[in-house]
CSV table of C-alpha atoms and ligand atoms in Angstrom, one decimal:
chain,number,residue,atom,x,y,z
A,23,MET,CA,10.3,-19.1,12.8
A,24,ASN,CA,8.9,-15.6,13.4
A,25,ALA,CA,6.5,-16.6,16.1
A,26,LYS,CA,5.1,-13.1,16.8
A,27,SER,CA,5.3,-10.3,14.4
A,28,GLY,CA,5.3,-6.5,14.6
A,29,LYS,CA,3.8,-4.0,17.1
A,30,CYS,CA,7.1,-3.7,19.0
A,31,SER,CA,7.4,-1.0,21.6
A,32,GLU,CA,11.1,-0.5,20.8
A,33,ASP,CA,12.6,1.9,18.3
A,34,CYS,CA,15.5,-0.1,16.8
A,35,LYS,CA,16.1,1.9,13.6
A,36,TYR,CA,16.7,-1.0,11.4
A,37,CYS,CA,13.7,-3.0,12.3
A,38,ALA,CA,10.5,-3.6,10.3
A,39,GLN,CA,8.7,-4.8,13.4
A,40,SER,CA,8.9,-1.6,15.4
A,41,ALA,CA,5.6,0.1,16.0
A,42,HIS,CA,7.4,3.5,15.7
A,43,TYR,CA,7.6,3.1,11.9
A,44,LYS,CA,5.1,2.3,9.1
A,45,THR,CA,6.6,-0.6,7.2
A,46,GLY,CA,3.6,-2.5,6.1
A,47,ILE,CA,4.8,-5.9,7.4
A,48,THR,CA,2.3,-8.6,8.3
A,49,GLU,CA,1.6,-8.4,12.0
A,50,TYR,CA,0.3,-11.3,14.0
A,51,PRO,CA,0.1,-12.3,17.7
A,52,LEU,CA,1.9,-15.4,19.1
A,53,ILE,CA,1.4,-18.3,16.7
A,54,SER,CA,-0.4,-21.5,17.8
A,55,THR,CA,1.2,-24.7,18.9
A,56,GLU,CA,-0.1,-26.4,15.7
A,57,GLU,CA,1.6,-23.8,13.5
A,58,ALA,CA,4.9,-24.2,15.3
A,59,ILE,CA,4.8,-28.0,15.1
A,60,LYS,CA,4.0,-27.8,11.4
A,61,ARG,CA,6.9,-25.5,10.6
A,62,ALA,CA,9.3,-27.5,12.9
A,63,LYS,CA,8.4,-30.7,11.1
A,64,GLU,CA,8.9,-29.1,7.6
A,65,ASN,CA,12.4,-27.9,8.6
A,66,SER,CA,13.3,-31.2,10.3
A,67,SER,CA,12.4,-33.1,7.1
A,68,PHE,CA,15.4,-31.2,5.4
A,69,GLY,CA,17.8,-32.3,8.2
A,70,VAL,CA,17.7,-29.1,10.1
A,71,ASP,CA,18.3,-29.9,13.7
A,72,HIS,CA,17.9,-26.6,15.5
A,73,PHE,CA,14.6,-24.8,15.6
A,74,SER,CA,14.0,-21.4,17.1
A,75,LEU,CA,10.9,-19.4,17.9
A,76,VAL,CA,11.6,-15.7,17.5
A,77,THR,CA,9.2,-13.1,18.9
A,78,SER,CA,8.9,-9.3,18.3
A,79,GLY,CA,8.9,-7.0,21.3
A,80,LYS,CA,11.2,-5.9,24.1
A,81,GLY,CA,10.5,-9.2,25.8
A,82,LEU,CA,7.7,-11.7,26.3
A,83,ALA,CA,5.5,-11.6,29.4
A,84,GLY,CA,2.4,-12.9,31.1
A,85,LYS,CA,0.1,-15.2,29.0
A,86,ASP,CA,2.4,-15.0,25.9
A,87,PHE,CA,5.3,-16.3,27.9
A,88,ASP,CA,3.1,-19.1,29.4
A,89,ASP,CA,1.9,-20.0,25.9
A,90,ILE,CA,5.4,-20.2,24.4
A,91,ILE,CA,6.4,-22.5,27.3
A,92,ALA,CA,3.5,-24.8,26.3
A,93,ILE,CA,4.6,-24.7,22.7
A,94,TYR,CA,8.2,-25.7,23.6
A,95,LYS,CA,6.8,-28.5,25.8
A,96,GLU,CA,4.8,-29.9,22.8
A,97,LEU,CA,7.8,-29.5,20.4
A,98,GLY,CA,9.8,-31.5,22.8
A,99,VAL,CA,7.2,-34.3,22.9
A,100,GLN,CA,6.6,-34.4,19.1
A,101,LEU,CA,10.1,-33.8,17.9
A,102,PRO,CA,12.4,-35.0,20.6
A,103,SER,CA,15.6,-34.9,18.5
A,104,LEU,CA,15.2,-31.3,17.5
A,105,ARG,CA,17.4,-28.9,19.4
A,106,LEU,CA,15.2,-26.0,20.6
A,107,CYS,CA,16.3,-22.4,20.6
A,108,ALA,CA,14.5,-19.2,21.6
A,109,SER,CA,14.8,-15.6,20.8
A,110,LEU,CA,12.3,-13.8,22.9
A,111,GLY,CA,14.1,-10.5,23.7
A,112,ILE,CA,15.1,-9.2,27.1
A,113,MET,CA,14.2,-11.8,29.8
A,114,ASN,CA,14.6,-12.3,33.6
A,115,GLU,CA,16.1,-15.1,35.6
A,116,GLU,CA,12.8,-16.9,36.2
A,117,GLN,CA,12.0,-16.9,32.5
A,118,ALA,CA,15.4,-18.3,31.7
A,119,THR,CA,15.0,-21.1,34.2
A,120,ARG,CA,11.5,-21.9,32.8
A,121,LEU,CA,12.9,-22.1,29.2
A,122,LYS,CA,15.7,-24.4,30.3
A,123,ALA,CA,13.3,-26.6,32.2
A,124,VAL,CA,11.1,-27.2,29.1
A,125,GLY,CA,14.2,-28.2,27.0
A,126,VAL,CA,15.3,-25.0,25.3
A,127,ARG,CA,19.0,-25.3,24.9
A,128,THR,CA,20.1,-22.1,23.2
A,129,TYR,CA,19.0,-18.5,23.7
A,130,HIS,CA,19.6,-16.0,20.8
A,131,HIS,CA,20.1,-12.4,21.8
A,132,ASN,CA,22.2,-10.2,19.5
A,133,LEU,CA,24.5,-7.4,20.7
A,134,GLU,CA,23.6,-5.9,17.3
A,135,THR,CA,26.6,-3.5,17.1
A,136,SER,CA,29.3,-2.0,19.3
A,137,ARG,CA,28.7,-0.5,22.7
A,138,ARG,CA,29.7,2.9,21.3
A,139,TYR,CA,27.3,2.8,18.4
A,140,TYR,CA,24.4,1.1,20.1
A,141,LYS,CA,22.8,4.4,21.3
A,142,GLU,CA,22.6,5.5,17.7
A,143,ILE,CA,20.5,2.6,16.7
A,144,CYS,CA,18.1,2.3,19.6
A,145,SER,CA,16.9,4.7,22.4
A,146,THR,CA,14.4,2.5,24.2
A,147,HIS,CA,16.8,0.0,25.7
A,148,THR,CA,20.6,-0.2,26.2
A,149,TYR,CA,23.6,-2.2,25.2
A,150,ASP,CA,23.9,-3.2,28.9
A,151,ASP,CA,20.3,-4.5,28.9
A,152,ARG,CA,21.4,-6.9,26.2
A,153,ILE,CA,24.5,-8.0,28.0
A,154,THR,CA,22.4,-8.6,31.1
A,155,THR,CA,20.1,-10.9,29.3
A,156,ILE,CA,23.0,-12.8,27.7
A,157,LYS,CA,24.5,-13.3,31.2
A,158,ILE,CA,21.1,-14.4,32.6
A,159,ALA,CA,20.8,-17.0,29.9
A,160,GLN,CA,24.3,-18.3,30.5
A,161,LYS,CA,23.7,-18.4,34.2
A,162,ALA,CA,20.5,-20.5,33.6
A,163,GLY,CA,22.7,-23.0,31.6
A,164,LEU,CA,21.5,-22.0,28.2
A,165,SER,CA,24.1,-21.6,25.5
A,166,VAL,CA,23.9,-18.2,23.8
A,167,CYS,CA,23.8,-17.3,20.1
A,168,SER,CA,24.7,-13.7,19.7
A,169,GLY,CA,25.9,-11.5,16.8
A,170,GLY,CA,24.8,-8.4,15.1
A,171,ILE,CA,24.0,-6.5,12.0
A,172,ILE,CA,26.6,-4.8,9.8
A,173,GLY,CA,25.8,-1.9,7.4
A,174,MET,CA,24.0,0.3,9.8
A,175,GLY,CA,26.4,3.2,9.5
A,176,GLU,CA,28.9,1.8,12.1
A,177,THR,CA,32.6,2.0,11.5
A,178,CYS,CA,35.0,-0.9,10.9
A,179,GLU,CA,36.2,-0.3,14.5
A,180,ASP,CA,32.7,-0.8,15.8
A,181,ARG,CA,32.5,-4.2,14.0
A,182,VAL,CA,35.9,-5.2,15.6
A,183,ASP,CA,34.7,-3.9,19.0
A,184,MET,CA,31.5,-6.0,18.8
A,185,ALA,CA,33.6,-9.1,17.8
A,186,TYR,CA,35.8,-8.6,20.9
A,187,ASP,CA,32.8,-8.1,23.2
A,188,LEU,CA,31.3,-11.4,21.9
A,189,LYS,CA,34.6,-13.0,22.6
A,190,LYS,CA,34.7,-11.6,26.1
A,191,LEU,CA,31.2,-13.1,26.7
A,192,GLY,CA,32.3,-16.5,25.4
A,193,ILE,CA,29.8,-16.7,22.6
A,194,ARG,CA,30.3,-19.6,20.2
A,195,SER,CA,27.5,-19.1,17.8
A,196,ILE,CA,27.6,-15.7,16.0
A,197,PRO,CA,25.1,-14.8,13.4
A,198,ILE,CA,26.2,-11.9,11.2
A,199,ASN,CA,23.3,-10.1,9.5
A,200,VAL,CA,23.7,-7.6,6.7
A,201,LEU,CA,21.4,-4.7,6.9
A,202,ASN,CA,18.6,-5.0,4.4
A,203,PRO,CA,17.2,-1.5,4.5
A,204,VAL,CA,13.4,-1.5,5.0
A,205,GLU,CA,11.1,1.1,3.6
A,206,GLY,CA,9.5,3.1,6.4
A,207,THR,CA,12.4,2.7,8.9
A,208,PRO,CA,15.0,5.4,9.6
A,209,TYR,CA,17.5,3.2,7.8
A,210,ALA,CA,15.5,2.9,4.6
A,211,ASP,CA,18.2,4.9,2.7
A,212,LYS,CA,21.3,3.2,4.0
A,213,GLU,CA,23.4,1.9,1.2
A,214,ILE,CA,23.7,-1.9,1.1
A,215,LEU,CA,27.2,-3.0,1.9
A,216,ALA,CA,29.4,-4.1,-1.0
A,217,PRO,CA,30.2,-7.9,-1.1
A,218,ASP,CA,33.9,-7.2,-0.5
A,219,THR,CA,33.1,-5.4,2.8
A,220,ILE,CA,30.8,-8.2,3.9
A,221,LEU,CA,33.4,-10.9,3.1
A,222,ARG,CA,36.2,-9.0,4.8
A,223,THR,CA,34.0,-8.6,7.9
A,224,MET,CA,33.4,-12.3,8.0
A,225,ALA,CA,37.1,-12.9,7.7
A,226,ILE,CA,37.9,-10.5,10.6
A,227,PHE,CA,35.3,-12.2,12.8
A,228,ARG,CA,36.9,-15.6,12.0
A,229,LEU,CA,40.3,-14.2,13.0
A,230,ILE,CA,39.1,-12.7,16.3
A,231,LEU,CA,36.9,-15.7,17.1
A,232,PRO,CA,38.7,-18.7,15.7
A,233,ASN,CA,36.7,-21.3,17.7
A,234,SER,CA,33.2,-19.8,17.2
A,235,PHE,CA,30.6,-20.6,14.5
A,236,ILE,CA,30.4,-17.6,12.3
A,237,ARG,CA,26.9,-17.8,11.0
A,238,TYR,CA,25.3,-16.5,7.8
A,239,ALA,CA,22.1,-14.8,8.8
A,240,GLY,CA,19.7,-12.2,7.4
A,241,GLY,CA,20.7,-10.0,4.4
A,242,ARG,CA,23.2,-12.4,3.0
A,243,MET,CA,21.4,-12.1,-0.3
A,244,ALA,CA,23.4,-8.8,-0.6
A,245,LEU,CA,26.3,-11.0,-1.5
A,246,GLY,CA,24.5,-12.2,-4.6
A,247,GLU,CA,26.7,-14.8,-6.5
A,248,HIS,CA,29.5,-14.2,-3.9
A,249,GLN,CA,27.6,-16.1,-1.2
A,250,GLU,CA,29.9,-19.1,-1.7
A,251,LYS,CA,33.0,-17.0,-1.0
A,252,GLY,CA,31.7,-16.4,2.5
A,253,PHE,CA,32.4,-20.0,3.4
A,254,ARG,CA,36.0,-19.5,2.2
A,255,ALA,CA,36.2,-16.2,4.2
A,256,GLY,CA,35.4,-17.9,7.5
A,257,VAL,CA,31.7,-18.5,7.6
A,258,ASN,CA,31.0,-22.1,8.9
A,259,ALA,CA,27.3,-22.1,9.8
A,260,ALA,CA,24.1,-20.6,8.6
A,261,LEU,CA,20.6,-19.7,9.7
A,262,VAL,CA,18.4,-21.2,7.1
A,263,GLY,CA,14.8,-20.7,5.9
A,264,ASN,CA,13.2,-17.3,5.7
A,265,TYR,CA,14.4,-14.5,8.0
A,266,LEU,CA,12.0,-12.6,10.2
A,267,THR,CA,10.6,-10.2,7.7
A,268,SER,CA,12.6,-11.1,4.6
A,269,VAL,CA,13.1,-14.0,2.3
A,270,GLY,CA,16.1,-16.3,2.6
A,271,ASN,CA,17.7,-19.0,0.4
A,272,LYS,CA,15.7,-22.2,0.0
A,273,ILE,CA,17.2,-24.9,2.3
A,274,PRO,CA,18.0,-27.4,-0.5
A,275,ASP,CA,19.9,-24.6,-2.4
A,276,ASP,CA,22.0,-23.9,0.7
A,277,ILE,CA,22.7,-27.6,1.0
A,278,ASP,CA,23.7,-27.8,-2.7
A,279,MET,CA,26.0,-24.8,-2.3
A,280,ILE,CA,27.8,-26.3,0.7
A,281,ASN,CA,28.2,-29.7,-0.9
A,282,LYS,CA,29.4,-28.1,-4.2
A,283,LEU,CA,32.1,-26.2,-2.3
A,284,GLY,CA,33.4,-29.6,-1.0
A,285,PHE,CA,32.5,-28.9,2.6
A,286,GLN,CA,30.9,-31.4,4.9
A,287,LEU,CA,27.5,-30.5,6.3
A,288,LYS,CA,27.4,-31.3,10.0
A,289,ASN,CA,24.7,-30.9,12.5
A,290,ILE,CA,26.3,-29.5,15.7
A,291,LYS,CA,25.1,-30.9,18.9
B,326,LIG,S1,14.8,-5.6,16.9
B,326,LIG,FE1,13.4,-6.6,18.4
B,326,LIG,S2,13.2,-5.1,20.0
B,326,LIG,FE2,14.0,-3.9,18.3
B,326,LIG,S3,12.2,-3.1,17.3
B,326,LIG,FE3,12.6,-5.0,16.3
B,326,LIG,S4,11.4,-6.5,17.4
B,326,LIG,FE4,11.5,-4.7,18.6
């Protein structure tokens, strides 16, 4: 769930939520506990067992961070079987420890692209800032979900380099987003990747990371009717529901697709 939208100080060129660009997205401050509980219950009723709050911004601090801790506490009380995840940007050790203490089990923080290409996509923080946060999360005992976005102008070698960096970091959950160019961002005119390129990338990630969950994420609508093929190319997990500023598949449609392919749907603990 996008728990805080827009007005971000960072200049990630692909992002609709950056304050550096005029994209017309709906902006809102941190959601209330009631809104989070409502959305978590809706998702849970479809059998979804991981629930993440995702906030815009370089990181969360002060009252916002205290408030999100209170939301996680309440989610834990009201939905004790739900696995809680967080994606709150760059964080410090104390914040990681607090998240762990209120029951958050997974921290999501993408590498986004390769080390070489990162400076092309963002100038307000570095690839190493991202790696530091991943290591802080791991040190605090959180499992880390980290992947990236393809179709931002990177080369095939950049995608392979990112896959090897994720492997080096021991990441088991790897969301692969496909750039969905957003009007108003510097990447508005990027060509959407062809389905064949997306599927080949998924397959290469599967080969490099045989024991990880290669996870469909934002932009997979670019595959159109080829979405099913991704599960044969190596995808074995999916983020479901709507993505941060774009619309995703409906959850029952995803479940139907997976069942139709003859795969067994498992909730991973
Ligand atoms: S990706 Fe995150 S840090 Fe970058 S502009 Fe968007 S919200 Fe801000």
